């Protein structure tokens, strides 16, 4: 793997040159030529302690080194053309003048053995401290003759310390490292160059040779060399690709290990579906399931019949009918005399699910309870007792259901709605709530934010995935229009006509409080609408900082039709179902993520009438424009997720897992897609043949995967 510190040390057969001590990846930096206690501390502050750390400190980019020349030579070259020429000149600063004024400038004279060049910097006060007579360095920039005198304007300045060699690399690539004020990239480069050859002798591959050959990858030691001292850009890229592969392979091995461990070490109650049970369940659902829904139900039923715990992600657009699928699974557990829970990310949603499920089970013997944060002590203890004794079959609630005092008689299934609010940790807690320590509940995680295929593999590779892609009968996607802020009064005039026809509207703003970066906030916007464009309409407000009871009342009033317009933050993004709401206006639309906008607009047009979504926003950049256009022209959440990934990169999605997965340092999922697939295939084959990486040859690799991902993925060291 890409961790030289994990590699076995060099054998003793390689005796070091007499004057120098042998270097390997564990060698501390102190004592390396030119690294004294002060410099060592400077390295330590960048998190670099050993030679191995230096190897892993890979350049953030490369610069093509301009041809370096003496002042005489550069003067001749400049005289031969009218155009400025890019060159580097190294020498010593002789004189410095600071010229104040509206455009303050620094003028310095740099001298080498043969002549001088004038350096001029405009508006660069920070350089003032660094440019003094006697300082040595390299000036790189566009050189030209001015009045017969060689001059460079705003050159790049690299100071050279006494005795520091900075190799000339004319026409070559110079690695640029993440550095600090006190420790420049050039100095880091110098130290790395000094230890590189020695250090590489101790770097061994943890990836088997056959894999490297199959994937056309270079050896790890070669990769480090190509990265730190590349001959050309292709070299640097080949080195990077190798490290990226190792990183992705570790991630995929971790996912596959997780899968393997779940399958081989965990047991879950078997809940086989029969024709009779299914008929009873379908009879409870007040509509006919679509083919799509049935297909997904059967995928789930198949999992539930196994003795290994289900670990499945169900993704489907807003309004694709995931709840009915959840009910199908919950009732199957109950049919086997077991308990099931449904977790929602907010109180509002939990209430809504509770109501839907209770209504479906109205006349049945299934006993359903709700558990919420702010319950009265007496009510809460009734629920807790019922869950512990088996008096309740189904519990619906928020994360309150994960509390340490909540125990179950025989919990067989947990459905977690809107995955992005629940991470791996929550699932780990759920696992402890099974009937006894040897049995864990099945889990079904549902999300309305489809995860692009690439990311599904890298972030949720330990889950099986089901997708609901079809639209429910009679549903049309809301029409979406993009409107500039200057037209917003027309938007509200139109909204008013819809309200007058008895329809309801959401107005979404980005801020709760006034003054947040000049964005509209709930209270002020509601007040200004009430006094202006929407005078006479009944306007409510809702945001995430209200208590559960307050927001509950607002939602109830809106549902009952005693409010016409609800000014809200993104709290309405998740799941809120108001059939009569047909219009959504989103202010500052450019502030929201594409997937989020898509989620939001899914809140309208859920009844019989078609919905309309108006995005009010001023796109100031090309990308912002492209994003708003994309959301207006596509209604497919899966397509939008892919677009969001392409336009914004995977950062968002990574954050959203909330699992503490360490970030990728080298690999970049927007360009290393194929590499990810390669790593996935290798990891699958690898775990398939060695089980849990238990082959002694994989000992170091296993240690490394566990160190990186063990905690985040709940991998246990059972090998
Ligand atoms: P989501 O996937 O966003 O959770 P829901 O499960 O809330 O979607 O379903 C949206 C609406 O569609 C609900 O009112 C639900 O009752 C209804 N619904 C779901 N499946 C069907 C179906 N097969 N036929 C008719 N209506 C359905
Ligand atoms: Mg839902």
mmCIF file of N, CA and C in Angstrom, residues 7-16 22-26 198-204:
data_model
loop_
_atom_site.group_PDB
_atom_site.id
_atom_site.type_symbol
_atom_site.label_atom_id
_atom_site.label_comp_id
_atom_site.label_asym_id
_atom_site.label_seq_id
_atom_site.Cartn_x
_atom_site.Cartn_y
_atom_site.Cartn_z
ATOM 1 N N UNK A 7 6.025 -0.613 5.720
ATOM 2 C CA UNK A 7 6.821 -1.610 5.015
ATOM 3 C C UNK A 7 7.925 -2.122 5.917
ATOM 4 N N UNK A 8 8.350 -3.346 5.675
ATOM 5 C CA UNK A 8 9.451 -3.861 6.466
ATOM 6 C C UNK A 8 10.698 -3.020 6.206
ATOM 7 N N UNK A 9 11.545 -2.892 7.203
ATOM 8 C CA UNK A 9 12.743 -2.085 7.038
ATOM 9 C C UNK A 9 13.717 -2.792 6.103
ATOM 10 N N UNK A 10 14.638 -2.029 5.591
ATOM 11 C CA UNK A 10 15.648 -2.581 4.705
ATOM 12 C C UNK A 10 16.471 -3.618 5.453
ATOM 13 N N UNK A 11 16.889 -4.635 4.753
ATOM 14 C CA UNK A 11 17.750 -5.639 5.382
ATOM 15 C C UNK A 11 19.123 -5.056 5.676
ATOM 16 N N UNK A 12 19.885 -5.771 6.480
ATOM 17 C CA UNK A 12 21.185 -5.241 6.890
ATOM 18 C C UNK A 12 22.280 -5.459 5.850
ATOM 19 N N UNK A 13 21.919 -6.216 4.818
ATOM 20 C CA UNK A 13 22.941 -6.533 3.810
ATOM 21 C C UNK A 13 23.441 -5.293 3.085
ATOM 22 N N UNK A 14 22.651 -4.229 3.149
ATOM 23 C CA UNK A 14 22.980 -3.017 2.420
ATOM 24 C C UNK A 14 23.756 -2.079 3.333
ATOM 25 N N UNK A 15 25.053 -2.270 3.447
ATOM 26 C CA UNK A 15 25.753 -1.464 4.442
ATOM 27 C C UNK A 15 25.865 -0.020 3.976
ATOM 28 N N UNK A 16 25.649 0.898 4.882
ATOM 29 C CA UNK A 16 25.608 2.311 4.512
ATOM 30 C C UNK A 16 26.994 2.852 4.174
ATOM 31 N N UNK A 22 22.492 5.024 7.559
ATOM 32 C CA UNK A 22 21.484 4.467 6.665
ATOM 33 C C UNK A 22 20.141 5.137 6.930
ATOM 34 N N UNK A 23 19.418 5.368 5.861
ATOM 35 C CA UNK A 23 18.120 6.016 5.992
ATOM 36 C C UNK A 23 17.047 5.012 5.633
ATOM 37 N N UNK A 24 16.018 4.907 6.445
ATOM 38 C CA UNK A 24 14.838 4.192 5.980
ATOM 39 C C UNK A 24 13.612 5.007 6.360
ATOM 40 N N UNK A 25 12.454 4.453 6.081
ATOM 41 C CA UNK A 25 11.254 5.270 6.240
ATOM 42 C C UNK A 25 10.987 5.660 7.686
ATOM 43 N N UNK A 26 11.602 4.931 8.629
ATOM 44 C CA UNK A 26 11.352 5.272 10.035
ATOM 45 C C UNK A 26 12.346 6.290 10.572
ATOM 46 N N UNK A 198 17.846 6.967 -0.600
ATOM 47 C CA UNK A 198 18.013 6.094 0.556
ATOM 48 C C UNK A 198 16.679 5.554 1.047
ATOM 49 N N UNK A 199 15.699 6.428 1.105
ATOM 50 C CA UNK A 199 14.404 6.040 1.650
ATOM 51 C C UNK A 199 13.713 5.003 0.775
ATOM 52 N N UNK A 200 13.868 5.156 -0.522
ATOM 53 C CA UNK A 200 13.138 4.270 -1.436
ATOM 54 C C UNK A 200 13.604 2.831 -1.331
ATOM 55 N N UNK A 201 14.863 2.636 -0.910
ATOM 56 C CA UNK A 201 15.360 1.277 -0.767
ATOM 57 C C UNK A 201 14.534 0.510 0.266
ATOM 58 N N UNK A 202 13.907 1.214 1.174
ATOM 59 C CA UNK A 202 13.133 0.540 2.211
ATOM 60 C C UNK A 202 11.644 0.471 1.933
ATOM 61 N N UNK A 203 11.244 0.889 0.746
ATOM 62 C CA UNK A 203 9.809 0.871 0.430
ATOM 63 C C UNK A 203 9.460 -0.405 -0.317
ATOM 64 N N UNK A 204 8.554 -1.173 0.226
ATOM 65 C CA UNK A 204 8.165 -2.416 -0.438
ATOM 66 C C UNK A 204 6.683 -2.406 -0.719
#
